[in-house]
XYZ file of C-alpha atoms in Angstrom:
667
model
C 11.978 -3.829 24.942
C 8.571 -4.246 25.944
C 5.291 -5.900 25.393
C 2.851 -3.378 23.552
C -0.367 -3.437 24.419
C -2.275 -3.585 21.670
C -6.377 -2.958 23.569
C -8.069 -5.981 21.686
C -11.244 -6.513 23.748
C -11.855 -9.698 24.854
C -14.791 -12.559 23.771
C -15.600 -14.832 20.756
C -13.171 -12.665 17.483
C -16.689 -12.326 15.937
C -17.838 -10.681 18.817
C -14.893 -8.359 19.903
C -15.649 -5.857 17.698
C -19.826 -6.069 18.543
C -18.558 -5.911 21.704
C -16.196 -2.669 21.997
C -18.631 -0.808 19.818
C -20.539 -1.193 22.887
C -18.285 -0.305 25.104
C -16.415 2.790 24.422
C -17.002 5.976 25.432
C -18.837 8.106 23.232
C -19.314 12.028 22.948
C -22.848 13.603 22.596
C -23.726 16.033 19.547
C -23.346 18.973 21.409
C -20.225 18.673 22.904
C -19.143 16.640 19.015
C -18.730 21.278 17.658
C -16.783 21.400 20.533
C -13.829 19.310 19.454
C -11.487 20.228 16.320
C -10.264 17.025 14.271
C -6.479 17.599 11.636
C -7.004 14.426 9.848
C -3.730 14.469 7.058
C -4.518 13.286 4.033
C -7.158 12.931 2.027
C -7.453 9.309 -0.136
C -9.609 7.206 0.190
C -8.935 6.937 4.511
C -9.078 10.408 4.366
C -10.829 11.639 3.171
C -13.662 9.052 4.116
C -12.527 9.479 8.307
C -12.689 13.160 6.909
C -16.658 13.435 5.479
C -17.653 10.748 8.475
C -16.052 12.993 11.438
C -17.448 15.886 9.684
C -20.767 14.035 9.469
C -21.191 12.842 13.406
C -20.527 17.155 13.987
C -16.863 17.135 14.848
C -14.958 19.892 13.302
C -12.712 18.626 10.986
C -9.026 20.074 9.017
C -8.015 18.010 6.190
C -4.341 19.017 4.815
C -2.949 17.582 1.631
C 0.280 18.451 -0.236
C -1.338 17.973 -3.400
C -3.775 20.945 -5.137
C -7.198 18.816 -4.842
C -8.048 15.570 -2.290
C -8.910 14.157 -6.235
C -5.547 14.158 -6.873
C -4.566 12.084 -3.858
C -2.249 8.373 -4.951
C -5.392 6.322 -4.062
C -7.002 7.370 -7.578
C -4.542 4.896 -9.338
C -5.990 2.276 -7.658
C -7.383 -0.081 -11.094
C -7.781 -3.976 -10.019
C -11.017 -3.821 -7.169
C -11.726 -3.988 -3.968
C -12.747 -6.221 -1.906
C -15.976 -7.643 0.291
C -16.971 -10.971 1.228
C -21.209 -10.127 -0.041
C -20.598 -13.417 -1.342
C -23.434 -11.868 -4.293
C -21.587 -14.704 -6.916
C -22.679 -18.149 -4.259
C -19.320 -19.348 -4.298
C -19.256 -19.787 -0.357
C -17.541 -16.882 -0.379
C -18.338 -15.783 3.847
C -16.398 -13.441 6.549
C -14.815 -15.838 8.101
C -13.290 -16.754 4.499
C -11.653 -13.299 4.262
C -10.815 -13.051 6.830
C -8.989 -16.826 6.326
C -7.768 -15.712 3.720
C -6.107 -12.215 4.471
C -4.309 -13.208 7.651
C -3.492 -16.560 5.472
C -2.224 -13.757 2.822
C 0.056 -11.572 5.007
C 1.398 -15.159 6.042
C 0.134 -15.586 9.676
C 2.049 -11.945 9.991
C -1.345 -10.065 11.092
C -3.805 -9.822 14.386
C -6.555 -12.266 14.038
C -8.346 -9.067 15.575
C -7.961 -6.229 12.892
C -8.677 -8.359 10.117
C -11.878 -9.642 11.575
C -13.142 -6.778 11.751
C -12.308 -5.551 8.442
C -14.056 -8.641 6.732
C -16.747 -7.912 9.161
C -17.583 -4.450 8.095
C -16.139 -4.780 4.309
C -20.106 -5.542 3.381
C -20.992 -2.023 4.581
C -18.457 -0.108 2.078
C -20.074 -1.170 -0.615
C -23.253 -0.144 0.144
C -22.131 3.107 1.450
C -20.400 3.894 -1.334
C -22.974 2.007 -3.526
C -25.367 5.183 -2.600
C -22.892 7.927 -3.309
C -22.888 6.782 -6.922
C -20.069 4.586 -7.427
C -19.988 3.118 -10.589
C -18.929 -0.192 -10.003
C -19.268 -2.825 -12.622
C -22.876 -4.973 -12.946
C -23.432 -8.095 -14.840
C -26.529 -8.416 -17.501
C -29.216 -8.566 -14.667
C -27.675 -5.219 -13.026
C -25.995 -7.287 -10.415
C -22.982 -5.983 -8.553
C -20.343 -8.304 -11.124
C -17.197 -9.921 -9.028
C -13.544 -10.212 -10.685
C -11.145 -13.131 -8.823
C -8.084 -11.489 -7.615
C -4.846 -13.555 -5.871
C -4.660 -15.676 -2.420
C -8.302 -16.858 -2.638
C -10.416 -19.357 -4.114
C -13.436 -16.990 -4.888
C -14.896 -13.927 -6.455
C -15.334 -11.441 -3.755
C -13.921 -7.945 -6.080
C -15.923 -5.257 -6.944
C -14.205 -3.261 -9.720
C -15.535 0.009 -12.020
C -13.568 -1.683 -15.352
C -9.797 -0.112 -14.288
C -10.984 2.362 -12.544
C -12.074 1.415 -9.074
C -9.549 3.296 -6.823
C -10.511 6.827 -8.830
C -14.650 6.282 -8.761
C -14.074 5.602 -4.827
C -12.043 8.283 -4.171
C -14.705 10.151 -6.145
C -17.149 9.098 -3.233
C -15.283 9.807 -1.296
C -14.848 13.615 -2.074
C -18.409 14.227 -2.884
C -19.096 13.374 0.735
C -16.326 15.858 1.629
C -17.998 18.377 -0.369
C -21.034 18.096 1.087
C -19.320 18.789 4.938
C -16.971 21.702 2.767
C -19.779 23.295 1.949
C -21.502 22.645 5.478
C -18.572 24.286 7.122
C -18.013 21.387 9.378
C -14.466 20.631 6.703
C -12.635 23.213 6.842
C -9.643 22.359 3.516
C -5.945 23.007 3.443
C -5.234 21.899 -0.045
C -1.301 21.988 -0.857
C -0.060 22.620 2.246
C 2.716 18.972 4.303
C 2.621 18.134 7.336
C 6.265 19.363 8.537
C 5.609 18.388 12.445
C 3.092 16.748 14.855
C 2.874 19.227 18.202
C 2.483 16.786 21.606
C 0.875 19.347 24.569
C 1.750 17.405 27.752
C 2.318 14.267 25.667
C -0.694 14.628 23.588
C -0.965 15.278 20.139
C -2.729 18.026 19.722
C -2.053 19.735 16.752
C 0.758 20.473 13.110
C 3.260 22.456 11.711
C 2.384 23.061 8.193
C 3.869 24.488 5.721
C 1.915 26.476 2.501
C 3.661 24.718 -0.496
C 2.526 28.080 -2.569
C 3.747 31.354 -0.102
C 6.094 29.132 2.096
C 4.293 30.404 5.325
C 4.964 27.948 8.277
C 2.057 27.571 9.887
C 0.400 26.715 13.322
C -2.677 24.331 13.355
C -4.255 22.615 16.946
C -6.608 19.701 17.088
C -7.716 18.255 20.174
C -6.934 15.349 18.086
C -4.802 13.746 14.630
C -5.439 11.389 12.365
C -2.333 10.430 9.724
C -3.736 9.001 6.430
C -0.444 10.132 4.051
C -0.284 6.883 2.863
C 2.750 4.170 2.422
C 6.121 4.842 1.721
C 7.004 2.495 -0.887
C 8.656 6.046 -2.682
C 11.872 5.350 -0.416
C 13.179 3.117 -3.528
C 12.001 5.367 -5.952
C 10.907 3.911 -9.295
C 7.791 2.473 -7.505
C 3.940 2.258 -8.917
C 3.030 4.897 -6.149
C 2.678 8.891 -7.377
C 5.966 11.014 -7.386
C 4.362 12.821 -4.231
C 3.929 10.176 -2.347
C 6.636 10.100 1.109
C 6.825 9.225 4.365
C 6.884 12.711 5.972
C 4.121 12.531 7.897
C 3.947 9.382 9.767
C 8.094 9.683 10.018
C 7.129 13.651 11.379
C 4.777 11.432 14.502
C 7.906 8.523 15.004
C 10.188 11.100 16.012
C 7.530 12.421 18.360
C 7.240 9.116 19.455
C 5.459 6.989 17.201
C 6.563 3.372 17.182
C 7.113 2.415 13.751
C 6.125 -1.012 13.013
C 7.556 -3.787 10.627
C 9.195 -0.888 8.294
C 10.541 -4.077 6.345
C 7.392 -5.834 4.811
C 6.912 -3.679 1.275
C 4.490 -5.660 -1.225
C 6.353 -5.963 -4.289
C 3.321 -5.882 -7.453
C 3.919 -8.899 -10.168
C 2.657 -7.457 -12.768
C 3.446 -3.970 -13.600
C 5.606 -2.242 -17.149
C 9.110 -2.432 -16.636
C 12.091 -0.433 -16.197
C 13.042 0.966 -19.562
C 16.161 2.914 -18.337
C 18.039 4.851 -16.078
C 16.139 8.224 -16.541
C 12.773 7.132 -15.999
C 11.509 9.073 -12.575
C 8.740 6.058 -11.719
C 6.580 2.450 -12.843
C 3.187 1.647 -13.722
C 1.365 -0.987 -12.389
C -0.996 -3.250 -14.558
C -3.552 -4.411 -12.340
C -3.401 -7.550 -11.009
C -6.920 -8.257 -12.382
C -5.689 -8.941 -15.385
C -4.442 -11.806 -13.564
C -7.829 -12.973 -13.821
C -7.130 -13.672 -18.078
C -3.749 -13.064 -17.805
C -1.184 -16.045 -18.132
C 1.792 -15.127 -17.813
C 4.478 -17.049 -18.820
C 8.427 -17.550 -20.813
C 9.863 -19.641 -23.242
C 10.879 -22.977 -22.009
C 14.269 -22.727 -23.891
C 16.696 -20.738 -23.233
C 17.705 -19.676 -26.271
C 13.557 -18.554 -27.678
C 14.782 -16.084 -24.599
C 17.601 -14.673 -25.518
C 16.386 -14.383 -29.573
C 13.153 -12.933 -28.028
C 15.567 -10.430 -26.078
C 17.254 -9.543 -29.942
C 14.568 -9.382 -31.650
C 14.886 -11.835 -34.126
C 11.763 -14.078 -33.172
C 8.229 -12.701 -32.146
C 7.240 -14.556 -28.963
C 3.389 -15.035 -31.121
C 5.616 -17.396 -32.900
C 6.661 -19.686 -29.785
C 4.116 -22.775 -29.677
C 2.520 -22.892 -26.644
C 4.375 -26.356 -25.838
C 7.497 -24.369 -26.550
C 6.342 -21.897 -23.675
C 6.389 -22.096 -19.478
C 3.219 -21.618 -18.493
C 5.649 -21.729 -14.660
C 2.504 -20.379 -12.705
C 0.435 -23.295 -14.168
C 3.096 -25.124 -13.525
C 4.119 -24.607 -9.476
C 1.037 -23.450 -8.095
C -1.959 -25.974 -10.080
C -4.252 -24.881 -7.113
C -4.022 -21.647 -7.467
C -2.288 -21.375 -10.639
C -1.671 -16.990 -12.188
C -3.857 -16.386 -8.721
C -0.869 -16.797 -6.248
C -0.492 -14.086 -4.213
C 1.422 -11.371 -5.301
C 4.302 -12.194 -3.301
C 5.134 -15.354 -4.883
C 4.294 -14.313 -8.037
C 7.083 -11.705 -6.823
C 8.919 -14.236 -6.375
C 8.703 -16.624 -9.603
C 8.735 -13.766 -12.461
C 12.277 -13.418 -10.320
C 13.218 -16.589 -10.070
C 12.711 -17.461 -13.693
C 15.476 -14.433 -14.981
C 17.440 -14.624 -12.651
C 17.834 -18.318 -14.442
C 18.159 -16.593 -18.045
C 14.855 -17.274 -19.381
C 13.932 -12.878 -19.367
C 12.871 -11.643 -22.021
C 12.951 -7.441 -22.351
C 16.579 -6.243 -23.443
C 17.432 -5.942 -19.956
C 15.851 -9.730 -19.086
C 13.740 -8.298 -16.855
C 10.377 -8.908 -17.598
C 8.266 -12.243 -18.018
C 4.636 -12.423 -20.680
C 1.604 -11.487 -19.717
C -0.632 -13.559 -22.505
C -4.626 -12.973 -23.159
C -4.264 -14.832 -26.174
C -6.067 -17.634 -24.864
C -8.700 -15.426 -23.137
C -8.899 -13.616 -26.327
C -10.177 -16.871 -28.595
C -12.510 -18.308 -24.879
C -14.226 -15.167 -24.574
C -14.622 -14.831 -28.486
C -16.227 -18.799 -28.505
C -18.453 -18.068 -25.818
C -19.895 -14.667 -27.294
C -20.985 -15.758 -30.910
C -22.179 -18.774 -28.550
C -24.431 -16.879 -27.391
C -25.071 -14.926 -30.511
C -26.910 -17.843 -32.712
C -23.041 -18.896 -34.386
C -22.742 -22.397 -34.502
C -19.606 -22.593 -36.726
C -17.700 -19.030 -36.553
C -15.035 -18.448 -38.006
C -11.429 -17.936 -36.843
C -11.537 -14.389 -37.919
C -14.705 -13.746 -35.778
C -14.074 -15.645 -32.863
C -10.865 -13.160 -32.249
C -12.704 -10.340 -33.683
C -15.305 -11.704 -30.842
C -12.913 -12.492 -28.044
C -11.330 -8.469 -28.304
C -14.491 -6.219 -27.882
C -15.417 -8.512 -24.516
C -11.522 -8.613 -23.904
C -12.414 -4.662 -24.471
C -14.342 -4.101 -21.942
C -13.525 -5.411 -19.068
C -9.768 -3.996 -19.781
C -10.047 -1.480 -22.130
C -8.963 1.113 -20.558
C -5.026 -1.375 -18.806
C -4.395 -2.317 -22.179
C -4.563 1.407 -23.858
C -2.419 2.631 -21.125
C 0.234 0.218 -21.899
C -0.284 0.754 -25.614
C 0.597 4.167 -25.288
C 3.635 4.355 -22.350
C 5.295 0.581 -24.529
C 4.102 1.429 -28.267
C 3.298 -2.198 -28.054
C -0.624 -3.741 -28.722
C -1.574 -5.916 -26.266
C -4.185 -7.875 -28.328
C -1.890 -8.297 -30.942
C 1.088 -9.308 -28.769
C 1.379 -10.797 -25.130
C 2.777 -7.686 -22.133
C 6.377 -7.768 -20.835
C 5.905 -7.481 -17.300
C 8.112 -7.369 -13.967
C 7.939 -6.959 -10.203
C 7.848 -3.636 -8.947
C 7.184 -1.703 -5.859
C 3.861 -0.707 -5.228
C 2.409 -1.267 -1.502
C 4.126 -1.154 2.119
C 2.508 -3.242 4.517
C 4.569 -1.787 7.635
C 3.772 2.024 8.674
C 2.757 3.159 12.274
C 1.726 0.759 14.719
C -1.480 1.523 15.930
C -3.773 -0.088 18.807
C -7.471 -2.025 18.177
C -8.448 2.032 18.094
C -5.840 2.671 15.749
C -4.294 4.965 17.858
C -0.478 5.186 17.402
C 1.642 5.245 20.568
C 0.944 9.009 21.442
C -2.565 9.704 22.481
C -4.503 11.559 20.546
C -2.582 10.407 16.966
C -4.278 7.571 15.173
C -3.605 6.639 11.513
C -5.415 5.141 9.106
C -4.825 3.186 5.596
C -1.383 2.569 4.439
C -0.031 4.698 7.007
C -0.400 2.563 9.184
C 0.316 -1.319 9.870
C -2.555 -2.890 11.122
C -4.295 -5.295 9.282
C -2.193 -7.684 6.777
C 1.018 -9.029 8.239
C 3.685 -9.448 5.585
C 1.498 -9.149 2.409
C -1.228 -7.758 1.595
C -3.705 -9.558 -1.143
C -4.875 -7.467 -3.680
C -8.106 -5.043 -3.842
C -7.545 -5.079 0.190
C -6.078 -1.724 0.092
C -9.342 -0.150 -0.518
C -10.859 -2.165 1.570
C -9.090 -1.248 4.729
C -8.671 2.698 3.286
C -12.776 2.529 3.537
C -12.872 0.244 6.306
C -10.605 2.510 8.110
C -12.443 5.696 7.481
C -15.971 5.443 7.120
C -16.361 2.401 9.978
C -13.619 2.069 12.564
C -11.719 5.216 13.218
C -15.115 7.282 13.817
C -16.152 5.040 16.451
C -12.794 4.902 18.397
C -11.958 7.950 18.209
C -15.053 9.414 20.331
C -13.028 7.537 22.925
C -10.619 9.266 23.216
C -11.900 12.616 22.863
C -14.930 11.815 25.270
C -11.909 13.468 27.798
C -11.621 16.808 25.935
C -15.841 17.394 25.930
C -14.159 20.091 28.569
C -11.085 20.888 27.299
C -11.585 24.059 24.439
C -10.124 25.163 22.043
C -5.988 24.196 22.080
C -4.165 27.935 21.800
C -1.270 27.721 18.890
C 0.361 29.990 21.307
C 2.042 27.420 23.626
C 5.939 27.353 23.884
C 5.403 24.109 22.701
C 3.813 24.951 19.540
C 6.584 27.495 19.855
C 9.624 24.277 19.735
C 8.122 22.740 17.356
C 8.283 25.515 14.911
C 11.790 26.686 15.678
C 12.702 22.748 14.990
C 10.826 23.079 11.349
C 12.378 25.952 10.603
C 15.509 25.466 11.558
C 15.704 22.041 9.823
C 14.611 23.956 6.468
C 17.165 27.253 7.285
C 19.783 24.065 7.307
C 18.971 22.202 3.758
C 18.894 26.033 1.767
C 22.513 26.246 3.571
C 23.591 22.911 2.159
C 25.241 24.857 -0.296
C 26.023 21.252 -1.579
C 26.429 21.034 -6.016
C 24.602 17.241 -6.067
C 21.680 17.557 -6.161
C 17.860 16.098 -4.167
C 16.726 13.419 -7.282
C 20.790 12.424 -7.675
C 20.666 11.199 -2.902
C 17.005 9.490 -3.572
C 18.394 7.487 -6.262
C 21.324 6.313 -5.114
C 18.751 5.462 -1.644
C 16.878 3.501 -4.688
C 19.516 1.208 -6.159
C 20.657 0.957 -2.976
C 17.177 -0.607 -1.392
C 15.845 -2.105 -4.313
C 19.470 -3.660 -4.646
C 19.965 -4.852 -1.574
C 16.536 -4.562 0.548
C 14.340 -5.756 -2.324
C 12.625 -8.702 -3.098
C 15.301 -10.589 -2.107
C 17.796 -9.927 0.838
C 20.506 -11.470 3.008
C 22.554 -11.257 6.074
C 25.877 -9.368 4.708
C 23.372 -7.110 1.882
C 21.551 -5.544 4.663
C 24.680 -4.444 6.829
C 26.107 -2.881 4.087
C 23.298 -1.038 2.872
C 22.866 0.239 6.681
C 26.712 1.460 6.458
C 26.213 2.612 2.598
C 21.953 4.360 3.757
C 23.906 5.552 6.954
C 27.203 6.779 4.371
C 24.839 8.085 1.978
C 22.648 10.426 4.781
C 26.163 12.358 5.631
C 26.704 12.985 2.632
C 22.859 14.705 1.866
C 23.790 16.844 4.570
C 27.066 18.098 3.352
C 27.076 18.276 -0.259
C 22.540 18.454 -1.496
C 22.060 21.678 -2.989
C 19.420 22.672 -2.976
C 17.669 25.862 -5.313
C 15.618 28.431 -5.135
C 14.227 30.112 -1.593
C 12.288 28.888 1.667
C 9.687 31.753 1.066
C 7.955 30.666 -1.859
C 7.166 27.767 -3.890
C 9.940 25.490 -4.173
C 9.677 21.623 -5.515
C 13.582 21.327 -4.897
C 13.247 22.369 -0.841
C 10.061 20.085 -0.364
C 11.741 17.212 -2.251
C 14.361 17.582 -0.174
C 12.485 17.323 2.982
C 10.558 14.034 1.481
C 13.713 12.400 0.435
C 15.732 13.996 4.511
C 12.976 11.286 6.352
C 13.437 8.759 3.498
C 16.997 8.347 4.005
C 16.477 7.493 7.626
C 13.825 5.038 7.397
C 15.963 3.443 5.257
C 18.091 3.135 7.167
C 15.345 1.015 10.185
C 13.948 -0.839 6.801
C 16.715 -2.299 6.172
C 17.596 -3.082 9.979
C 14.262 -4.163 10.446
C 14.961 -7.077 7.821
C 18.155 -7.888 9.449
C 16.527 -8.604 12.781
C 13.672 -11.102 11.584
C 15.633 -14.408 11.409
C 13.077 -15.641 8.437
C 11.519 -15.511 5.184
C 7.247 -14.472 5.199
C 5.239 -12.954 2.793
C 7.210 -9.868 1.048
C 10.297 -9.847 3.457
C 12.458 -12.659 1.463
C 15.401 -13.699 3.659
C 17.846 -15.495 1.128
C 19.428 -17.824 3.865
C 15.750 -19.069 5.193
C 14.092 -20.763 2.306
C 12.563 -24.700 1.801
C 14.283 -26.251 -0.813
C 11.495 -25.489 -3.331
C 12.803 -21.721 -2.762
C 9.502 -20.579 -1.042
C 9.727 -18.638 2.418
C 10.257 -20.217 5.181
C 8.615 -18.899 8.659
C 10.035 -19.043 11.948
C 7.085 -18.829 14.439
C 8.487 -19.614 17.277
C 11.176 -16.706 17.832
C 9.777 -14.103 15.635
C 5.467 -14.623 16.173
C 6.052 -10.957 16.548
C 5.200 -6.957 15.798
C 8.388 -5.321 15.888
C 7.481 -1.283 16.599
C 10.351 0.481 16.844
C 10.592 3.638 19.170
C 12.971 6.119 17.552
C 15.793 7.414 19.839
C 17.517 9.712 17.816
C 19.225 7.484 14.888
C 17.610 4.915 12.576
C 20.903 2.641 14.347
C 19.803 2.916 17.549
C 16.149 2.608 17.817
C 14.558 0.412 20.283
C 12.208 -2.573 19.534
C 8.526 -3.269 21.088
C 7.568 -6.077 21.173
C 3.964 -6.914 20.040
C 2.985 -10.950 20.128
C 0.741 -12.779 17.694
C -1.982 -14.657 19.142
C -3.909 -17.500 16.140
C -6.823 -18.696 18.573
C -9.083 -18.951 15.274
C -6.576 -19.315 13.031
C -3.988 -22.828 12.011
C -0.482 -21.769 12.264
C 1.277 -23.474 8.802
C 3.499 -23.036 5.805
C 1.376 -21.300 3.680
C 0.526 -23.216 0.247
C -0.731 -22.291 -2.759
C -0.103 -25.547 -5.321
């Protein structure tokens, strides 16, 4: 075990980033024209990085498995993006955003990285407005804000329920300008299969053309991985079905440490699982918790009656409802952080108060908001004595203006009208705080290999606050990586073009072809999805919202056995030299079967509860997470040693000079 060097600059927290930018090496414009950079993944982090690096003068190649960068999973983000602009005048500041993020992550993130994130957050909004992103605005034309979980201010900028889509279109438009200039070369429908190291440095990738099956070599002076998270290791998640860990995991196998894999976010407001044949889950934006109230019946007999269809939720009076988040956490109410809200929902359902047929759902109710907005609208229109029907009508119109597309999505999926009856929601896997370990420059333990956005571990600790994923992705892509990567590339101005006919590229391509051949020739009888579903069930049951030592030990052995069976008995149809969705899935699931074991190993070694990592043995009398700062105040970075069970632990100690370490409280 070694102690990791994160390269955090010296000096006061608020000056670190400015000082660092002043101190690092630069590449002059003439030399940038001779330097190539590969960006894998074209969501918000990758798209922003590619556009900005090309704008600076570098030659950029982008790779994505979708048919267009517009299809990246960033498009699915609904609720908004945080920034400490303090437009509402409610006391927000860079420090408060920094504090809320560190506290929300249960004190398991780096102070310096998080403060930098808060510091550049305002620039992101300015950049996106300049690109034409249609953020919601107040009556007077000012940008509007709403609240998200874990904070006491309104700092979330939004574009109805489609914020990710609008931000991604902004990044894509910036990319298109550089594509038109010839500075970005796009490789859509291409999947990264391996990272190529030459003399210990990342010098390119092996990619597969997903249409023709051709294996290609691509060289560069640096490689940026912005390929998203690994939530699909659970099979069912809110991630796009194609989202995978392949790029990050292949880099891990080449020497990049993987940090905190057990830190996974379970989002509290998702449409519940409906059956065994479901292939993904759907998120209901956290923004709905601004106005929706979460509840279950106070009496079990009422919950049973609702489950059996003998009673409707609207028939229960206020006195018969348990608004359990408002009861347990009066200061934050329904806007507690995601890990807290998810565990509270699980606790109520485990106790027998769940409200759908499976008993795995709670209500998200907008009746109070509809009445409140209706009264406000009626008063503004000069109606002194509006009828109940008029109030409801005006209230529904106000709610539709804020959340219309989300309500429409819910009704299409569930065939229930959320304006008339409460939504049913339940927690689901949504985001992964763990990822490739990076230093302050966002460089992994492989020189020349960088990780940005959800693919790295850096900013969210053990739990991400809502609306902070978009903030981190765009901060990394627009305002951090373009500065820090120059420090490394300044040593490559005389290197020249990286050849692809070297022994290192030859060996990497041979490894890729060998793995594909092994998958195609397994000749088993079970589909890839069979193994993915089995893995997902193990992960959800034993590595999900609640974990314990026995379950994690069982998970490790079960995943190991499943992985061995996969390589013997998986059946991959089609051919390798053509379009083959089964082969693509097989490669991704093979990596998930390794990651899943490391995930469980990481969760087993961390004998504490913090954020999204909840060990049942380590909780307070009130059922809250019980941290162990004396023994586990560190980032756990795992080095690949051939098998997940052999992974070597390296620690980066977390030092808090600007925030007092204390038990999180949202009461």
